[in-house]
Tab-separated table of N, CA and C and ligand atoms in Angstrom:
chain	number	residue	atom	x	y	z
A	1	MET	N	-35.027	16.425	-36.728
A	1	MET	CA	-35.179	15.565	-35.543
A	1	MET	C	-35.814	16.368	-34.401
A	2	GLY	N	-36.665	15.719	-33.600
A	2	GLY	CA	-37.329	16.418	-32.494
A	2	GLY	C	-36.352	16.757	-31.382
A	3	LYS	N	-36.794	17.605	-30.477
A	3	LYS	CA	-35.937	18.007	-29.361
A	3	LYS	C	-35.833	16.892	-28.343
A	4	GLY	N	-34.655	16.799	-27.692
A	4	GLY	CA	-34.479	15.813	-26.634
A	4	GLY	C	-35.109	16.307	-25.339
A	5	LYS	N	-35.164	15.391	-24.356
A	5	LYS	CA	-35.818	15.725	-23.083
A	5	LYS	C	-35.155	16.907	-22.397
A	6	LEU	N	-33.820	16.917	-22.381
A	6	LEU	CA	-33.128	17.976	-21.649
A	6	LEU	C	-33.386	19.345	-22.272
A	7	GLU	N	-33.428	19.368	-23.605
A	7	GLU	CA	-33.747	20.631	-24.290
A	7	GLU	C	-35.162	21.100	-23.937
A	8	ARG	N	-36.068	20.138	-23.880
A	8	ARG	CA	-37.456	20.499	-23.543
A	8	ARG	C	-37.545	21.022	-22.110
A	9	PHE	N	-36.825	20.361	-21.193
A	9	PHE	CA	-36.837	20.831	-19.793
A	9	PHE	C	-36.331	22.269	-19.718
A	10	GLU	N	-35.262	22.548	-20.471
A	10	GLU	CA	-34.704	23.908	-20.470
A	10	GLU	C	-35.720	24.895	-21.025
A	11	GLU	N	-36.387	24.521	-22.128
A	11	GLU	CA	-37.370	25.431	-22.724
A	11	GLU	C	-38.549	25.660	-21.779
A	12	ASN	N	-38.953	24.595	-21.070
A	12	ASN	CA	-40.060	24.769	-20.108
A	12	ASN	C	-39.749	25.881	-19.116
A	13	LYS	N	-38.477	25.964	-18.708
A	13	LYS	CA	-38.097	26.996	-17.720
A	13	LYS	C	-38.264	28.398	-18.303
A	14	GLN	N	-38.102	28.506	-19.630
A	14	GLN	CA	-38.221	29.828	-20.283
A	14	GLN	C	-39.677	30.166	-20.633
A	15	PHE	N	-40.504	29.153	-20.816
A	15	PHE	CA	-41.883	29.402	-21.259
A	15	PHE	C	-42.671	30.115	-20.157
A	16	ALA	N	-43.389	31.168	-20.548
A	16	ALA	CA	-44.205	31.894	-19.568
A	16	ALA	C	-45.464	31.114	-19.200
A	17	ASN	N	-45.784	30.075	-19.965
A	17	ASN	CA	-47.028	29.334	-19.685
A	17	ASN	C	-46.773	27.972	-19.039
A	18	VAL	N	-45.568	27.783	-18.473
A	18	VAL	CA	-45.276	26.525	-17.756
A	18	VAL	C	-44.889	26.868	-16.324
A	19	PHE	N	-45.509	26.177	-15.366
A	19	PHE	CA	-45.243	26.404	-13.948
A	19	PHE	C	-44.777	25.089	-13.335
A	20	GLU	N	-43.656	25.176	-12.606
A	20	GLU	CA	-43.066	23.962	-12.026
A	20	GLU	C	-42.726	24.242	-10.559
A	21	PRO	N	-43.742	24.251	-9.697
A	21	PRO	CA	-43.468	24.586	-8.298
A	21	PRO	C	-42.519	23.575	-7.656
A	22	THR	N	-41.564	24.096	-6.850
A	22	THR	CA	-40.666	23.194	-6.126
A	22	THR	C	-41.375	22.716	-4.858
A	23	ILE	N	-40.827	21.656	-4.277
A	23	ILE	CA	-41.388	21.137	-3.025
A	23	ILE	C	-41.348	22.237	-1.952
A	24	LYS	N	-40.238	22.998	-1.932
A	24	LYS	CA	-40.116	24.062	-0.928
A	24	LYS	C	-41.199	25.137	-1.129
A	25	GLU	N	-41.395	25.534	-2.415
A	25	GLU	CA	-42.425	26.553	-2.687
A	25	GLU	C	-43.798	26.076	-2.217
A	26	LEU	N	-44.068	24.783	-2.444
A	26	LEU	CA	-45.374	24.252	-2.046
A	26	LEU	C	-45.490	24.225	-0.524
A	27	LYS	N	-44.388	23.841	0.116
A	27	LYS	CA	-44.391	23.722	1.581
A	27	LYS	C	-44.525	25.092	2.247
A	28	ASP	N	-43.861	26.091	1.670
A	28	ASP	CA	-43.893	27.446	2.248
A	28	ASP	C	-45.203	28.180	1.970
A	29	GLY	N	-46.035	27.615	1.084
A	29	GLY	CA	-47.278	28.291	0.690
A	29	GLY	C	-47.105	28.859	-0.712
A	30	TYR	N	-47.616	28.126	-1.692
A	30	TYR	CA	-47.396	28.498	-3.097
A	30	TYR	C	-48.079	29.835	-3.398
A	31	LEU	N	-47.315	30.765	-3.952
A	31	LEU	CA	-47.814	32.137	-4.104
A	31	LEU	C	-48.936	32.260	-5.140
A	32	LYS	N	-49.050	31.266	-6.025
A	32	LYS	CA	-50.109	31.358	-7.042
A	32	LYS	C	-51.421	30.743	-6.545
A	33	LYS	N	-51.355	30.084	-5.397
A	33	LYS	CA	-52.574	29.469	-4.857
A	33	LYS	C	-53.625	30.541	-4.601
A	34	GLY	N	-54.786	30.367	-5.205
A	34	GLY	CA	-55.882	31.317	-4.987
A	34	GLY	C	-55.884	32.515	-5.929
A	35	VAL	N	-54.805	32.682	-6.718
A	35	VAL	CA	-54.745	33.884	-7.590
A	35	VAL	C	-54.467	33.527	-9.050
A	36	TRP	N	-54.766	32.303	-9.445
A	36	TRP	CA	-54.470	31.892	-10.832
A	36	TRP	C	-55.181	32.795	-11.841
A	37	CYS	N	-56.471	33.042	-11.626
A	37	CYS	CA	-57.208	33.850	-12.619
A	37	CYS	C	-56.666	35.269	-12.674
A	38	GLU	N	-56.509	35.884	-11.495
A	38	GLU	CA	-56.094	37.286	-11.459
A	38	GLU	C	-54.668	37.462	-11.974
A	39	GLN	N	-53.739	36.610	-11.515
A	39	GLN	CA	-52.318	36.849	-11.816
A	39	GLN	C	-51.806	36.137	-13.061
A	40	ILE	N	-52.292	34.949	-13.315
A	40	ILE	CA	-51.745	34.180	-14.444
A	40	ILE	C	-52.552	34.448	-15.713
A	41	PHE	N	-53.871	34.308	-15.604
A	41	PHE	CA	-54.693	34.511	-16.808
A	41	PHE	C	-55.063	35.988	-16.993
A	42	GLN	N	-54.942	36.737	-15.911
A	42	GLN	CA	-55.288	38.159	-15.927
A	42	GLN	C	-56.680	38.414	-16.459
A	43	LYS	N	-57.549	37.486	-16.163
A	43	LYS	CA	-58.969	37.723	-16.440
A	43	LYS	C	-59.767	36.760	-15.583
A	44	LYS	N	-60.908	37.231	-15.140
A	44	LYS	CA	-61.777	36.375	-14.345
A	44	LYS	C	-62.312	35.264	-15.240
A	45	GLY	N	-62.612	34.137	-14.664
A	45	GLY	CA	-63.170	33.061	-15.465
A	45	GLY	C	-63.066	31.757	-14.715
A	46	LEU	N	-63.775	30.783	-15.208
A	46	LEU	CA	-63.728	29.484	-14.554
A	46	LEU	C	-62.459	28.764	-14.983
A	47	ILE	N	-61.870	27.996	-14.048
A	47	ILE	CA	-60.672	27.217	-14.377
A	47	ILE	C	-61.056	25.752	-14.550
A	48	THR	N	-60.593	25.189	-15.657
A	48	THR	CA	-60.729	23.750	-15.894
A	48	THR	C	-59.339	23.135	-15.846
A	49	LEU	N	-59.198	22.044	-15.092
A	49	LEU	CA	-57.930	21.309	-15.067
A	49	LEU	C	-58.044	20.080	-15.942
A	50	GLU	N	-56.975	19.797	-16.693
A	50	GLU	CA	-56.868	18.485	-17.334
A	50	GLU	C	-55.762	17.734	-16.592
A	51	LEU	N	-56.135	16.689	-15.890
A	51	LEU	CA	-55.155	15.946	-15.089
A	51	LEU	C	-54.522	14.840	-15.924
A	52	GLY	N	-53.204	14.695	-15.801
A	52	GLY	CA	-52.492	13.707	-16.612
A	52	GLY	C	-52.615	14.108	-18.071
A	53	CYS	N	-52.265	15.378	-18.354
A	53	CYS	CA	-52.563	15.948	-19.685
A	53	CYS	C	-51.650	15.420	-20.785
A	54	GLY	N	-50.544	14.746	-20.411
A	54	GLY	CA	-49.620	14.273	-21.441
A	54	GLY	C	-49.161	15.426	-22.317
A	55	LYS	N	-49.393	15.328	-23.612
A	55	LYS	CA	-48.948	16.379	-24.545
A	55	LYS	C	-49.939	17.541	-24.637
A	56	GLY	N	-50.992	17.471	-23.837
A	56	GLY	CA	-51.876	18.636	-23.701
A	56	GLY	C	-52.868	18.837	-24.825
A	57	GLU	N	-53.183	17.797	-25.560
A	57	GLU	CA	-54.109	17.996	-26.701
A	57	GLU	C	-55.475	18.513	-26.241
A	58	TYR	N	-55.986	17.962	-25.132
A	58	TYR	CA	-57.307	18.413	-24.663
A	58	TYR	C	-57.227	19.843	-24.151
A	59	THR	N	-56.184	20.151	-23.386
A	59	THR	CA	-56.044	21.507	-22.827
A	59	THR	C	-56.010	22.534	-23.962
A	60	VAL	N	-55.198	22.263	-24.972
A	60	VAL	CA	-55.076	23.195	-26.097
A	60	VAL	C	-56.393	23.245	-26.893
A	61	GLY	N	-56.966	22.086	-27.140
A	61	GLY	CA	-58.206	22.028	-27.932
A	61	GLY	C	-59.352	22.744	-27.230
A	62	LEU	N	-59.466	22.527	-25.905
A	62	LEU	CA	-60.549	23.195	-25.161
A	62	LEU	C	-60.321	24.703	-25.101
A	63	ALA	N	-59.051	25.096	-24.964
A	63	ALA	CA	-58.739	26.532	-24.906
A	63	ALA	C	-59.121	27.217	-26.219
A	64	ARG	N	-58.936	26.512	-27.326
A	64	ARG	CA	-59.324	27.096	-28.631
A	64	ARG	C	-60.846	27.231	-28.717
A	65	LEU	N	-61.542	26.193	-28.216
A	65	LEU	CA	-63.003	26.175	-28.320
A	65	LEU	C	-63.673	27.170	-27.388
A	66	TYR	N	-63.068	27.374	-26.200
A	66	TYR	CA	-63.696	28.216	-25.172
A	66	TYR	C	-62.739	29.331	-24.739
A	67	PRO	N	-62.604	30.375	-25.555
A	67	PRO	CA	-61.640	31.438	-25.254
A	67	PRO	C	-61.942	32.202	-23.971
A	68	ASN	N	-63.180	32.129	-23.485
A	68	ASN	CA	-63.505	32.864	-22.251
A	68	ASN	C	-63.276	32.048	-20.993
A	69	ARG	N	-62.831	30.821	-21.148
A	69	ARG	CA	-62.523	30.006	-19.961
A	69	ARG	C	-61.015	29.845	-19.855
A	70	ASN	N	-60.560	29.414	-18.692
A	70	ASN	CA	-59.123	29.229	-18.443
A	70	ASN	C	-58.821	27.752	-18.235
A	71	PHE	N	-57.745	27.277	-18.847
A	71	PHE	CA	-57.423	25.848	-18.812
A	71	PHE	C	-55.993	25.615	-18.316
A	72	ILE	N	-55.847	24.595	-17.464
A	72	ILE	CA	-54.516	24.255	-16.950
A	72	ILE	C	-54.310	22.753	-17.141
A	73	GLY	N	-53.307	22.392	-17.936
A	73	GLY	CA	-52.931	20.981	-18.107
A	73	GLY	C	-51.904	20.626	-17.042
A	74	VAL	N	-52.128	19.496	-16.371
A	74	VAL	CA	-51.233	19.079	-15.281
A	74	VAL	C	-50.619	17.732	-15.622
A	75	ASP	N	-49.321	17.650	-15.532
A	75	ASP	CA	-48.668	16.347	-15.719
A	75	ASP	C	-47.314	16.381	-15.001
A	76	ILE	N	-46.844	15.220	-14.604
A	76	ILE	CA	-45.544	15.138	-13.947
A	76	ILE	C	-44.414	15.077	-14.976
A	77	LYS	N	-44.763	14.735	-16.222
A	77	LYS	CA	-43.733	14.546	-17.260
A	77	LYS	C	-43.532	15.843	-18.053
A	78	GLY	N	-42.414	16.523	-17.764
A	78	GLY	CA	-42.155	17.807	-18.395
A	78	GLY	C	-41.955	17.720	-19.892
A	79	ALA	N	-41.345	16.636	-20.368
A	79	ALA	CA	-41.067	16.533	-21.805
A	79	ALA	C	-42.362	16.369	-22.602
A	80	ARG	N	-43.396	15.798	-21.932
A	80	ARG	CA	-44.677	15.657	-22.634
A	80	ARG	C	-45.429	16.982	-22.648
A	81	LEU	N	-45.539	17.614	-21.489
A	81	LEU	CA	-46.362	18.837	-21.485
A	81	LEU	C	-45.697	19.982	-22.247
A	82	TRP	N	-44.385	19.862	-22.486
A	82	TRP	CA	-43.695	20.842	-23.346
A	82	TRP	C	-44.434	21.001	-24.668
A	83	ARG	N	-44.914	19.882	-25.240
A	83	ARG	CA	-45.593	19.934	-26.548
A	83	ARG	C	-46.814	20.838	-26.503
A	84	GLY	N	-47.644	20.664	-25.474
A	84	GLY	CA	-48.844	21.494	-25.336
A	84	GLY	C	-48.481	22.950	-25.116
A	85	ALA	N	-47.468	23.185	-24.263
A	85	ALA	CA	-47.070	24.563	-23.958
A	85	ALA	C	-46.569	25.261	-25.217
A	86	LYS	N	-45.774	24.545	-26.002
A	86	LYS	CA	-45.214	25.112	-27.247
A	86	LYS	C	-46.338	25.449	-28.229
A	87	THR	N	-47.291	24.528	-28.371
A	87	THR	CA	-48.413	24.778	-29.289
A	87	THR	C	-49.223	25.980	-28.824
A	88	ALA	N	-49.457	26.066	-27.503
A	88	ALA	CA	-50.243	27.196	-26.984
A	88	ALA	C	-49.535	28.519	-27.284
A	89	ILE	N	-48.205	28.529	-27.165
A	89	ILE	CA	-47.447	29.760	-27.461
A	89	ILE	C	-47.550	30.074	-28.956
A	90	GLU	N	-47.307	29.045	-29.784
A	90	GLU	CA	-47.353	29.271	-31.245
A	90	GLU	C	-48.724	29.770	-31.690
A	91	ASP	N	-49.786	29.264	-31.021
A	91	ASP	CA	-51.156	29.633	-31.419
A	91	ASP	C	-51.664	30.866	-30.674
A	92	ASN	N	-50.774	31.479	-29.846
A	92	ASN	CA	-51.171	32.693	-29.117
A	92	ASN	C	-52.368	32.466	-28.202
A	93	LEU	N	-52.407	31.304	-27.576
A	93	LEU	CA	-53.517	30.979	-26.671
A	93	LEU	C	-53.146	31.434	-25.266
A	94	HIS	N	-53.823	32.462	-24.792
A	94	HIS	CA	-53.486	33.000	-23.471
A	94	HIS	C	-54.313	32.364	-22.359
A	95	ASN	N	-55.245	31.488	-22.750
A	95	ASN	CA	-56.101	30.869	-21.728
A	95	ASN	C	-55.728	29.402	-21.477
A	96	ALA	N	-54.509	29.012	-21.873
A	96	ALA	CA	-54.039	27.639	-21.615
A	96	ALA	C	-52.629	27.700	-21.047
A	97	VAL	N	-52.450	27.139	-19.839
A	97	VAL	CA	-51.111	27.044	-19.260
A	97	VAL	C	-50.909	25.621	-18.754
A	98	PHE	N	-49.672	25.338	-18.367
A	98	PHE	CA	-49.323	23.969	-17.976
A	98	PHE	C	-48.607	23.970	-16.632
A	99	LEU	N	-48.937	22.951	-15.847
A	99	LEU	CA	-48.393	22.843	-14.497
A	99	LEU	C	-47.711	21.484	-14.381
A	100	ARG	N	-46.395	21.554	-14.119
A	100	ARG	CA	-45.683	20.288	-13.936
A	100	ARG	C	-45.593	19.987	-12.443
A	101	THR	N	-46.415	19.046	-12.007
A	101	THR	CA	-46.370	18.625	-10.613
A	101	THR	C	-47.067	17.273	-10.473
A	102	HIS	N	-46.832	16.638	-9.340
A	102	HIS	CA	-47.553	15.399	-9.019
A	102	HIS	C	-48.983	15.799	-8.640
A	103	ILE	N	-49.952	15.059	-9.137
A	103	ILE	CA	-51.345	15.425	-8.916
A	103	ILE	C	-51.703	15.420	-7.426
A	104	GLY	N	-50.991	14.648	-6.643
A	104	GLY	CA	-51.216	14.655	-5.195
A	104	GLY	C	-50.916	16.002	-4.550
A	105	ASN	N	-50.186	16.880	-5.253
A	105	ASN	CA	-49.845	18.204	-4.701
A	105	ASN	C	-50.937	19.248	-4.925
A	106	LEU	N	-51.982	18.903	-5.664
A	106	LEU	CA	-52.933	19.943	-6.083
A	106	LEU	C	-53.557	20.738	-4.932
A	107	PRO	N	-53.824	20.114	-3.764
A	107	PRO	CA	-54.370	20.935	-2.671
A	107	PRO	C	-53.427	22.057	-2.237
A	108	ASP	N	-52.131	21.928	-2.537
A	108	ASP	CA	-51.181	23.003	-2.199
A	108	ASP	C	-51.070	24.044	-3.313
A	109	VAL	N	-51.689	23.774	-4.454
A	109	VAL	CA	-51.541	24.648	-5.626
A	109	VAL	C	-52.797	25.494	-5.878
A	110	PHE	N	-53.967	24.951	-5.521
A	110	PHE	CA	-55.232	25.648	-5.794
A	110	PHE	C	-56.027	25.851	-4.515
A	111	GLY	N	-56.682	27.011	-4.435
A	111	GLY	CA	-57.535	27.296	-3.293
A	111	GLY	C	-58.916	26.667	-3.451
A	112	LYS	N	-59.673	26.747	-2.373
A	112	LYS	CA	-61.038	26.205	-2.376
A	112	LYS	C	-61.860	26.964	-3.425
A	113	ASP	N	-62.621	26.227	-4.208
A	113	ASP	CA	-63.499	26.796	-5.237
A	113	ASP	C	-62.752	27.511	-6.371
A	114	GLU	N	-61.430	27.357	-6.425
A	114	GLU	CA	-60.678	28.008	-7.508
A	114	GLU	C	-60.832	27.237	-8.817
A	115	VAL	N	-61.037	25.940	-8.686
A	115	VAL	CA	-61.172	25.080	-9.877
A	115	VAL	C	-62.630	24.675	-9.999
A	116	SER	N	-63.189	24.876	-11.185
A	116	SER	CA	-64.612	24.562	-11.326
A	116	SER	C	-64.845	23.224	-12.007
A	117	GLU	N	-63.826	22.702	-12.697
A	117	GLU	CA	-64.059	21.490	-13.496
A	117	GLU	C	-62.746	20.728	-13.650
A	118	ILE	N	-62.845	19.399	-13.593
A	118	ILE	CA	-61.654	18.566	-13.783
A	118	ILE	C	-61.916	17.562	-14.904
A	119	TRP	N	-61.012	17.522	-15.868
A	119	TRP	CA	-61.069	16.514	-16.921
A	119	TRP	C	-59.956	15.499	-16.655
A	120	LEU	N	-60.272	14.248	-16.889
A	120	LEU	CA	-59.286	13.182	-16.691
A	120	LEU	C	-59.393	12.213	-17.867
A	121	PRO	N	-59.008	12.659	-19.066
A	121	PRO	CA	-59.195	11.806	-20.235
A	121	PRO	C	-58.147	10.692	-20.314
A	122	CYS	N	-58.595	9.534	-20.625
A	122	CYS	CA	-57.735	8.375	-20.912
A	122	CYS	C	-56.639	8.147	-19.860
A	123	PRO	N	-56.982	8.070	-18.563
A	123	PRO	CA	-55.913	7.827	-17.581
A	123	PRO	C	-55.419	6.392	-17.677
A	124	ASP	N	-54.154	6.197	-17.306
A	124	ASP	CA	-53.607	4.849	-17.263
A	124	ASP	C	-54.367	4.057	-16.192
A	125	PRO	N	-54.940	2.886	-16.517
A	125	PRO	CA	-55.739	2.157	-15.521
A	125	PRO	C	-54.930	1.637	-14.326
A	126	GLN	N	-53.630	1.510	-14.448
A	126	GLN	CA	-52.763	1.060	-13.338
A	126	GLN	C	-53.386	-0.151	-12.634
A	127	MET	N	-53.615	-1.227	-13.371
A	127	MET	CA	-54.325	-2.384	-12.835
A	127	MET	C	-53.641	-2.991	-11.611
A	128	LYS	N	-52.314	-2.924	-11.569
A	128	LYS	CA	-51.611	-3.575	-10.460
A	128	LYS	C	-51.150	-2.605	-9.372
A	129	ARG	N	-51.340	-1.278	-9.611
A	129	ARG	CA	-50.843	-0.303	-8.627
A	129	ARG	C	-51.949	0.702	-8.322
A	130	ALA	N	-52.893	0.255	-7.485
A	130	ALA	CA	-54.096	1.071	-7.241
A	130	ALA	C	-53.765	2.457	-6.715
A	131	ARG	N	-52.698	2.614	-5.948
A	131	ARG	CA	-52.373	3.935	-5.379
A	131	ARG	C	-51.913	4.920	-6.443
A	132	LYS	N	-51.494	4.392	-7.615
A	132	LYS	CA	-51.081	5.281	-8.700
A	132	LYS	C	-52.226	5.577	-9.663
A	133	ARG	N	-53.374	4.925	-9.435
A	133	ARG	CA	-54.511	5.058	-10.358
A	133	ARG	C	-55.209	6.412	-10.119
A	134	LEU	N	-55.248	7.270	-11.124
A	134	LEU	CA	-55.780	8.623	-10.918
A	134	LEU	C	-57.273	8.634	-10.621
A	135	THR	N	-57.976	7.554	-10.975
A	135	THR	CA	-59.405	7.484	-10.652
A	135	THR	C	-59.629	6.748	-9.331
A	136	GLY	N	-58.550	6.403	-8.619
A	136	GLY	CA	-58.678	5.685	-7.348
A	136	GLY	C	-59.038	6.629	-6.204
A	137	SER	N	-59.390	6.052	-5.053
A	137	SER	CA	-59.912	6.865	-3.946
A	137	SER	C	-58.863	7.837	-3.404
A	138	PHE	N	-57.567	7.466	-3.421
A	138	PHE	CA	-56.529	8.370	-2.911
A	138	PHE	C	-56.585	9.700	-3.659
A	139	PHE	N	-56.609	9.628	-5.002
A	139	PHE	CA	-56.593	10.861	-5.789
A	139	PHE	C	-57.955	11.555	-5.758
A	140	LEU	N	-59.029	10.794	-5.805
A	140	LEU	CA	-60.355	11.439	-5.814
A	140	LEU	C	-60.544	12.267	-4.554
A	141	ARG	N	-60.020	11.772	-3.423
A	141	ARG	CA	-60.102	12.564	-2.182
A	141	ARG	C	-59.275	13.841	-2.305
A	142	ARG	N	-58.107	13.748	-2.952
A	142	ARG	CA	-57.267	14.939	-3.128
A	142	ARG	C	-57.965	15.978	-4.020
A	143	PHE	N	-58.652	15.516	-5.072
A	143	PHE	CA	-59.311	16.452	-5.991
A	143	PHE	C	-60.359	17.278	-5.256
A	144	GLY	N	-60.990	16.692	-4.238
A	144	GLY	CA	-62.046	17.411	-3.523
A	144	GLY	C	-61.497	18.230	-2.368
A	145	ALA	N	-60.168	18.316	-2.260
A	145	ALA	CA	-59.597	18.873	-1.031
A	145	ALA	C	-58.876	20.189	-1.238
A	146	PHE	N	-59.186	20.918	-2.305
A	146	PHE	CA	-58.507	22.210	-2.489
A	146	PHE	C	-59.030	23.164	-1.423
A	147	GLU	N	-58.107	23.700	-0.624
A	147	GLU	CA	-58.524	24.471	0.560
A	147	GLU	C	-58.125	25.932	0.479
A	148	ASP	N	-58.674	26.718	1.392
A	148	ASP	CA	-58.305	28.149	1.486
A	148	ASP	C	-56.846	28.299	1.866
B	201	SAM	C1	-52.248	7.535	-20.356
B	201	SAM	S1	-51.506	9.151	-20.295
B	201	SAM	C2	-52.890	10.135	-20.814
B	201	SAM	C3	-52.458	11.373	-21.561
B	201	SAM	C4	-53.593	12.297	-22.034
B	201	SAM	N1	-54.592	12.538	-21.007
B	201	SAM	C5	-54.254	11.761	-23.263
B	201	SAM	O1	-55.438	11.449	-23.228
B	201	SAM	O2	-53.593	11.663	-24.319
B	201	SAM	C6	-51.464	9.446	-18.532
B	201	SAM	C7	-50.680	10.687	-18.132
B	201	SAM	O3	-50.868	10.901	-16.744
B	201	SAM	C8	-49.647	11.329	-16.173
B	201	SAM	N2	-49.693	11.008	-14.745
B	201	SAM	C9	-49.949	9.802	-14.207
B	201	SAM	N3	-49.935	9.872	-12.855
B	201	SAM	C10	-49.658	11.168	-12.536
B	201	SAM	C11	-49.509	11.886	-11.320
B	201	SAM	N4	-49.655	11.278	-10.139
B	201	SAM	N5	-49.215	13.193	-11.360
B	201	SAM	C12	-49.071	13.830	-12.563
B	201	SAM	N6	-49.213	13.211	-13.762
B	201	SAM	C13	-49.502	11.903	-13.753
B	201	SAM	C14	-48.573	10.582	-16.943
B	201	SAM	O4	-47.314	11.232	-16.875
B	201	SAM	C15	-49.174	10.552	-18.347
B	201	SAM	O5	-48.700	11.619	-19.149
C-alpha cells in the first residue's frame, strides 16, 4: 500500500531536495532568495521552474534530459510533490528540487533574473475562479515580479 499524506509530509521534512518556506521566513527575507544556484544546486546554471508541478513528472524528466540545467518543481500540495522528490533522490538527480509554496509567494523566493524559464504544463483551467487560474493576470504579474 502507498504512503499516507502524513507520512509523506514527514518524509518531505527529511528530504534534502524539498524546501517548505514558512510565512515568517518569507516575511523576514528568505535566505535562499538569490542564491539557489550557488547554495542549493552548488553549480552555476539556468533555473527552470515548473509551476503546479503535481507529482513532478516534468521536473524529473527535464532534469534527466538536461543535466547541466537546474530545475525546481513548485506546488502547494506536499503529498503530490513528495513523489517527484522521492524519484529524484532514488535516481540521484542533483539538478531537481521541489518547493512547497503558494505560487503567489514566488517574488519572495527568487531574485530578479534568478529564474530563466517557467513551465506551466496542464494547469487547472479554474473556469469559475479566475483568481485561482495560474494563467490569469494575477499570477502572470507575479511571475514577472521576481525582485532583488
Ligand atoms: C492540474 S494539476 C497539474 C499537475 C502537473 N503540472 C501535470 O501536468 O501533471 C495543477 C497543480 O497545480 C497546483 N496548484 C494550483 N494552484 C496553485 C498555487 N496557487 N500554488 C501552488 N500550486 C498550485 C495544484 O496543487 C496541482 O497539483
